Coordinates of C-alpha atoms and ligand atoms in Angstrom, one line a residue:
X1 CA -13.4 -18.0 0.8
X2 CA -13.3 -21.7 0.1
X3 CA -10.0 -23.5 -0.1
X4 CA -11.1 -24.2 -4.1
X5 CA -12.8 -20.3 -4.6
X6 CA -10.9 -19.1 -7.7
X7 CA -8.9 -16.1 -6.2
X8 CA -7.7 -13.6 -8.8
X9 CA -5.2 -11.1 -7.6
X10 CA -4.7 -7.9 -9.5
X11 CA -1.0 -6.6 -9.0
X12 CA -0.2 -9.8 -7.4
X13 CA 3.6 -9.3 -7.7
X14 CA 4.4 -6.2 -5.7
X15 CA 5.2 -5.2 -2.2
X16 CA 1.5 -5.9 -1.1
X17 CA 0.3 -8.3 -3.9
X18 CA 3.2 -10.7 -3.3
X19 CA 2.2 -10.7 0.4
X20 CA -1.5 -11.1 -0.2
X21 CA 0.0 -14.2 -2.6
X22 CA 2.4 -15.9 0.3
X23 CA -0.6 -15.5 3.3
X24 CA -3.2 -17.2 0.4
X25 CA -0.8 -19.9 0.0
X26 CA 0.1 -20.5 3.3
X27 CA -3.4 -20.7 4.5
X28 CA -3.8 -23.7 1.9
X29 CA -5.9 -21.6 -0.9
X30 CA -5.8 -23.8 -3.7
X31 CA -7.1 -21.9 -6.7
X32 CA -4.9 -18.6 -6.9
X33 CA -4.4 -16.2 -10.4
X34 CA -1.9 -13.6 -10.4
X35 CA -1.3 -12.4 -14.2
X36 CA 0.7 -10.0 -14.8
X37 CA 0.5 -6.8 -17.1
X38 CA 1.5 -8.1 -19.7
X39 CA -1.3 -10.8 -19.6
X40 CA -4.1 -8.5 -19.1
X41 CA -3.5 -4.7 -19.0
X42 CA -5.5 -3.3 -16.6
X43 CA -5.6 0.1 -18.6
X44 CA -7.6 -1.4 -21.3
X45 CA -11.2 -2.1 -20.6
X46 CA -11.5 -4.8 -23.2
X47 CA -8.5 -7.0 -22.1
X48 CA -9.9 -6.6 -18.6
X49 CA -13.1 -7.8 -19.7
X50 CA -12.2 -11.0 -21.7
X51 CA -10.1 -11.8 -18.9
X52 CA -12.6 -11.6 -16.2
X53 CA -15.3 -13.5 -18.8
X54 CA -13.1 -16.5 -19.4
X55 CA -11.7 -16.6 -15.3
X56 CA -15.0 -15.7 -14.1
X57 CA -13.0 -15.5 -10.1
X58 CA -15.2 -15.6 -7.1
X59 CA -12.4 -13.3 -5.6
X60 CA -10.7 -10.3 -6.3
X61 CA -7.8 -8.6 -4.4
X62 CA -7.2 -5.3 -6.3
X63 CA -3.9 -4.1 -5.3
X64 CA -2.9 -3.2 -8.5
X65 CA -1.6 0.5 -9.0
X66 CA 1.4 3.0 -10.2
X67 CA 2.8 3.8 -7.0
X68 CA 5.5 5.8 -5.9
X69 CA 7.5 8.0 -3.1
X70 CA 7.0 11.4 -2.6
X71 CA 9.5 12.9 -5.7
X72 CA 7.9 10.3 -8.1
X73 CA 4.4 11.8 -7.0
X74 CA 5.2 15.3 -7.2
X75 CA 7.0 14.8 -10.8
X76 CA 4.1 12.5 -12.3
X77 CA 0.9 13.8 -10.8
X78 CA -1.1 13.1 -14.1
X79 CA 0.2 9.6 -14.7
X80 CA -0.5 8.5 -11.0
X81 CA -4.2 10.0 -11.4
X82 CA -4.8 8.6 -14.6
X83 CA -3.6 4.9 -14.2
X84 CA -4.9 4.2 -10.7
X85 CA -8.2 5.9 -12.0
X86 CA -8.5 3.6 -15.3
X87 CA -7.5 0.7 -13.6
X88 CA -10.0 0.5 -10.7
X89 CA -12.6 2.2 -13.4
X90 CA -12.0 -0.8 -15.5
X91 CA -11.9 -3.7 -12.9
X92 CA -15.7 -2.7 -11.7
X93 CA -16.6 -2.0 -14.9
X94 CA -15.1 -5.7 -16.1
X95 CA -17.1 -7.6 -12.9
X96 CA -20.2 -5.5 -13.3
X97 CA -20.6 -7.0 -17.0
X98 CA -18.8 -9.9 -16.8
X99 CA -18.5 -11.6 -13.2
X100 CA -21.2 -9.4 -10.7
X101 CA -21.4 -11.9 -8.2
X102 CA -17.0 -11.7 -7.4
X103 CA -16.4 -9.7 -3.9
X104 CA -13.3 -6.7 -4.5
X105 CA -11.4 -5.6 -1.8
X106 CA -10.2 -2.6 -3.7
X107 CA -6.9 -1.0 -1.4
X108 CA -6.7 2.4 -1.5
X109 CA -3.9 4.7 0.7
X110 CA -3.8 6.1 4.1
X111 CA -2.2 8.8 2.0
X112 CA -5.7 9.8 0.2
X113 CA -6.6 12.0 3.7
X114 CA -6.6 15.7 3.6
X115 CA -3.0 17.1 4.4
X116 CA -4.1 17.9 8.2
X117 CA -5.8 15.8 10.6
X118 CA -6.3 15.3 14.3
X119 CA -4.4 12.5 15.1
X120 CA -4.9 9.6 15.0
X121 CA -7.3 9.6 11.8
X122 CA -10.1 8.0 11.4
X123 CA -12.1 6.4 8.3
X124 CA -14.4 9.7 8.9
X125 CA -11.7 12.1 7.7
X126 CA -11.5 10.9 4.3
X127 CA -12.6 13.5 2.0
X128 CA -13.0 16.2 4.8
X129 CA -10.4 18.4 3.9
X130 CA -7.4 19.5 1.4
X131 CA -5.2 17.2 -0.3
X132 CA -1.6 17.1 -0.3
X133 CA 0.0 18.5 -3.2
X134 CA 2.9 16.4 -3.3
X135 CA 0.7 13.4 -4.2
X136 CA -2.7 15.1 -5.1
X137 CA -2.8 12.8 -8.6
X138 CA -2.6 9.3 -6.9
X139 CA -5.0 10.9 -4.0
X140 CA -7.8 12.3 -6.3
X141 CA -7.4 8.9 -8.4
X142 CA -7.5 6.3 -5.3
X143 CA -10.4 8.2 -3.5
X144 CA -12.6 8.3 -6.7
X145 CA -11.3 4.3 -6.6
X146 CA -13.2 4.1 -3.4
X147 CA -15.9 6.2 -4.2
X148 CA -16.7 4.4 -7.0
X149 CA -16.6 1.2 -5.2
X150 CA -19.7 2.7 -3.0
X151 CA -21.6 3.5 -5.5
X152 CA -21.4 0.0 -7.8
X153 CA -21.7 -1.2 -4.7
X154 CA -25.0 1.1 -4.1
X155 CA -26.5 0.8 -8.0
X156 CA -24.7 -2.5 -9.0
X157 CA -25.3 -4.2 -5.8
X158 CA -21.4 -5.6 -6.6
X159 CA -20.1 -6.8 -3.0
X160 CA -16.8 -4.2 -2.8
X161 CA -14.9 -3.5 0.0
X162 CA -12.1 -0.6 0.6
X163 CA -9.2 -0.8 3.0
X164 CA -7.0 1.8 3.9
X165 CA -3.2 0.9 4.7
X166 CA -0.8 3.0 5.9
X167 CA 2.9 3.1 4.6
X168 CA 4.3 -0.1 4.1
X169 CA 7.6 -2.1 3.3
X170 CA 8.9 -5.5 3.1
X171 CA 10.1 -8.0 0.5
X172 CA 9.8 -7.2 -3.0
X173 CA 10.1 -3.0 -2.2
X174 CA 11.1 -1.0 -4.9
X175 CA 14.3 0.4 -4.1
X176 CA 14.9 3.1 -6.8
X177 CA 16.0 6.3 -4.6
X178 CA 14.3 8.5 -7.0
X179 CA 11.1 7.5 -7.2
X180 CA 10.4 5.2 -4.2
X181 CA 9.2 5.5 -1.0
X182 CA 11.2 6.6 2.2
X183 CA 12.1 3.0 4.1
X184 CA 13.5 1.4 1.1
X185 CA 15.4 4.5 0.1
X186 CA 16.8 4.8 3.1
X187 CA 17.7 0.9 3.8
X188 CA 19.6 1.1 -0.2
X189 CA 21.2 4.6 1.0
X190 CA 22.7 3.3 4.3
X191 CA 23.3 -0.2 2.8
X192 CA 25.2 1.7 -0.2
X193 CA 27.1 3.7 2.1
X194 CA 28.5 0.6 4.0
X195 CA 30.3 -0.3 0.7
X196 CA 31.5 3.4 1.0
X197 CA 31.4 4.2 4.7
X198 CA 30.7 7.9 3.7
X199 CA 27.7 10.3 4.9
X200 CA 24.2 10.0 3.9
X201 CA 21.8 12.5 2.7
X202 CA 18.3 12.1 3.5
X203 CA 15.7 14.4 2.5
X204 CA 13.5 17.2 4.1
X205 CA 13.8 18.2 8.0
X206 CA 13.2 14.3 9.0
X207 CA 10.7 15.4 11.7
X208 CA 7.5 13.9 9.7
X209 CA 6.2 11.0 11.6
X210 CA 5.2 8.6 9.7
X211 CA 3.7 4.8 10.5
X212 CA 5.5 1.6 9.2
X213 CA 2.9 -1.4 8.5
X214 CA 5.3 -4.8 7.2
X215 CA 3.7 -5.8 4.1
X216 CA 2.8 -9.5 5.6
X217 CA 1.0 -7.9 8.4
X218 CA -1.2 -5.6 5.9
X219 CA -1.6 -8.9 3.5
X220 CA -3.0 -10.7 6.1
X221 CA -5.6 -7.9 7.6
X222 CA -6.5 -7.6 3.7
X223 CA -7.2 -12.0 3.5
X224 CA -9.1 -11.4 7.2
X225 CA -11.1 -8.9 5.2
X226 CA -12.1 -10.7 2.6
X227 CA -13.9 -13.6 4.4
X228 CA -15.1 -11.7 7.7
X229 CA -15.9 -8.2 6.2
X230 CA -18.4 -7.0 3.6
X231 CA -19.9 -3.0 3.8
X232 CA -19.8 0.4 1.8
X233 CA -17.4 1.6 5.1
X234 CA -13.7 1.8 4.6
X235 CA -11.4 0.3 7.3
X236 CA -7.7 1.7 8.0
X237 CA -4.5 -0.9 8.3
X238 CA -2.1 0.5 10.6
X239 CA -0.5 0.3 13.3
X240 CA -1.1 3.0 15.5
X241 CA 2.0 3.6 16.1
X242 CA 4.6 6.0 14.2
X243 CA 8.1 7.5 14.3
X244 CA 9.7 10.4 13.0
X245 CA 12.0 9.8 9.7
X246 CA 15.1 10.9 11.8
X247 CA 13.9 7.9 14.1
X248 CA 13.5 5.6 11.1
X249 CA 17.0 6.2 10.1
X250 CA 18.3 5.6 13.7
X251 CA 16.5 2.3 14.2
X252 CA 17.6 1.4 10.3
X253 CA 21.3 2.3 11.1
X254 CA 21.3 0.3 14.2
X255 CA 20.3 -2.5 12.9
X256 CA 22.7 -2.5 10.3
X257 CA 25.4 -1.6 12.9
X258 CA 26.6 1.1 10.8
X259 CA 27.4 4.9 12.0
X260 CA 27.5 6.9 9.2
X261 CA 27.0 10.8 9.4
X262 CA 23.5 12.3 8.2
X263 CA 23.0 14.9 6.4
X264 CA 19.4 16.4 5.6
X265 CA 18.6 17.7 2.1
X266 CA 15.8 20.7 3.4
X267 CA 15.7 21.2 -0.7
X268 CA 13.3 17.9 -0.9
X269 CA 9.8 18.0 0.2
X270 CA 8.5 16.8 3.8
X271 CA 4.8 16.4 2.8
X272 CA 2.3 15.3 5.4
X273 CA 3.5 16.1 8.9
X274 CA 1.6 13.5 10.6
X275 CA -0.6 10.9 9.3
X276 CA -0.9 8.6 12.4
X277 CA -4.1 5.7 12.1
X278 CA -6.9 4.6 13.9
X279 CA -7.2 1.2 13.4
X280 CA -10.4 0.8 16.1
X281 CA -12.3 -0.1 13.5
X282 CA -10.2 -2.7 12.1
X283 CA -9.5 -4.3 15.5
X284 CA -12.8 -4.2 15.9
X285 CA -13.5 -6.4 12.9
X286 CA -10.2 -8.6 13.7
X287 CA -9.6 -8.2 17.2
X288 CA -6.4 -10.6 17.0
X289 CA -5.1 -8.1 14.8
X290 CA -1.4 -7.5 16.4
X291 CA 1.3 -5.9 13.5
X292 CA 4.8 -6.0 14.2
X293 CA 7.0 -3.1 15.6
X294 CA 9.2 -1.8 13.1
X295 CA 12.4 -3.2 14.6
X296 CA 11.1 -6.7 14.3
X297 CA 9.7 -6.4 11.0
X298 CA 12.8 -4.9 9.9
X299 CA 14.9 -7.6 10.8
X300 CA 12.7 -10.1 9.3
X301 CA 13.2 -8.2 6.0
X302 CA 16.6 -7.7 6.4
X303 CA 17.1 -11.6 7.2
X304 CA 14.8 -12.7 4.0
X305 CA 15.3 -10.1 1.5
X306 CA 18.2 -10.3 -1.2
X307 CA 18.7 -6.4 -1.9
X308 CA 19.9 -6.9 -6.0
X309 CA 21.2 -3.6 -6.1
X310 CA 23.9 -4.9 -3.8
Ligands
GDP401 P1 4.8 9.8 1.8 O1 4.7 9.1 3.1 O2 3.6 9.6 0.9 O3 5.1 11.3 2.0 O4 6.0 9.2 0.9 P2 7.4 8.6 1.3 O5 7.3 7.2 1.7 O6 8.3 8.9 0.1 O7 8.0 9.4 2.6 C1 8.4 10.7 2.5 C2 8.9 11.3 3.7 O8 10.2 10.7 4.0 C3 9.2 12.8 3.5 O9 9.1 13.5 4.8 C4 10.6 12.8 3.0 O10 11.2 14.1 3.1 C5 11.2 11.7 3.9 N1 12.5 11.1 3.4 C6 13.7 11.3 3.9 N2 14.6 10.6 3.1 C7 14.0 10.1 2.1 C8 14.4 9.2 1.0 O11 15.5 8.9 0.8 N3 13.4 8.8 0.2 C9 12.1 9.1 0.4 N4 11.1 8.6 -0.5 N5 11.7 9.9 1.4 C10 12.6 10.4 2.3

């Protein structure tokens, strides 16, 4: 990418978008669109279409999606597979008719892997067993996403990549309890709970490890991408590295020097026991690819974000 390449970001305002947006801007890309939904819906073909033929962008991050935590999966499984499928459907069918010589990086979901793996996985296990349930709509939805980046990639000849990042926080979370994911729920719960100083339920056994990749580190992996990186081969964004939720809520307690008592809600799902990354293949794209530890990250986040709910 040029400093002047016209950079269109689809769901440039979330967790990840609004990461991609601050690494673009701090590495002095001029040219940067981020419209939101309500300026082109990418549910509707046509709106994606006259959008793309009047901004005709020379780049395209796609990190646009319904996404949720485990209970919002489980409770929504058609409206995560259909959105996430329409939307990608509609972006490669918008730049194969009206922009075909724009690069994607399309970002799909480290949680799109079967439900066991040996560990750590790698790019190979993906479509190689069963899914999840708990999340089985967004899964089917985002590995068709990738899929059918391949094969307009294959037929169309459109220059699409895929990335694969594991679960992620930092600024601009969502931090609804119900429906998010499990490091913002449980930074709200234990921040909540020091305005009460009572106990705090978490859900499941806490012994699923999970990774935590800080949104800034994934957004700049995903801007290294772009300009170094062009093949049909998907490439994890991890860290390598993961924890088990009890140890989450330890480290996330300490650093908000609280103590409250836990208490675990075995009546809520666990899902995926393990879902650990390789990330030799990135680091072998971007060797100087180093993501922070969770403590550090955490701190940062803590330090910049506002927390409304508050
Ligand atoms: P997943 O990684 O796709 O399964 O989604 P999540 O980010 O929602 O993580 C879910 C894991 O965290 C499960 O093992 C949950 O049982 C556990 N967990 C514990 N407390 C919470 C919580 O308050 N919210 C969420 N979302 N998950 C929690």
């Amino acid at each position: 990418m040029e400093k002047n390449s016209k950079i269109l970001q689809l769901g440039g305002n979330g967790l990840l978008g609004s990461a991609v947006n601050r690494i673009l801007i701090g590495k002095g890309y001029k040219k940067i669109l981020a419209p939101r939904s309500s300026e082109v819906d990418l549910l509707y073909k046509q709106e994606v279409e006259n959008y793309l033929e009047k901004e005709k962008p020379e780049y395209i991050f796609m990190t646009a999606g319904l996404v949720g935590g485990i209970l919002g999966n489980k409770k929504r499984p058609a409206d995560f597979l259909y959105q996430n499928s329409m939307m990608i459907l509609n972006v490669l069918e918008g730049v194969k008719n009206k922009c075909p010589k724009s690069k994607i990086l399309y970002v799909g979901s480290t949680c799109i892997y079967p439900k066991e793996n040996p560990q750590p996985i790698n790019e190979e296990r993906f479509q190689a067993g069963k899914l999840e349930e708990t999340n089985k709509g967004y899964a089917v939805a985002k590995g068709m996403g990738i899929v059918a980046c391949q094969l307009y990639r294959k037929q169309y000849n459109l220059d699409t990549i895929c990335a694969m990042p594991t679960n992620m926080y930092g600024l601009k979370d969502t931090y609804d309890l119900e429906n998010g994911h499990m490091i913002p729920g449980l930074i709200k719960k234990f921040l909540l709970a020091k305005e009460k100083g009572k106990k705090v339920v978490l859900w499941g056994t806490g012994k699923p490890r999970r990774e935590a990749l800080y949104s800034e580190d994934c957004a700049d992996a995903l801007v290294y991408l772009m300009n170094n990186y062009s093949s049909d081969k998907i490439v994890n964004i991890g860290t390598g590295f993961d924890y088990s939720i009890k140890e989450f809520a330890k480290i996330i307690q300490k650093e908000l020097g609280l103590e409250n008592k836990l208490e675990w809600d075995a009546f809520k799902p666990d899902g995926t026991f393990e879902k650990r990354t390789d990330i030799s293949r990135l680091k072998s794209i971007y060797p100087e690819f180093n993501p922070q530890v969770f403590r550090d990250g955490l701190r940062e986040l803590l330090s910049k974000e506002k927390f409304k709910f508050l």
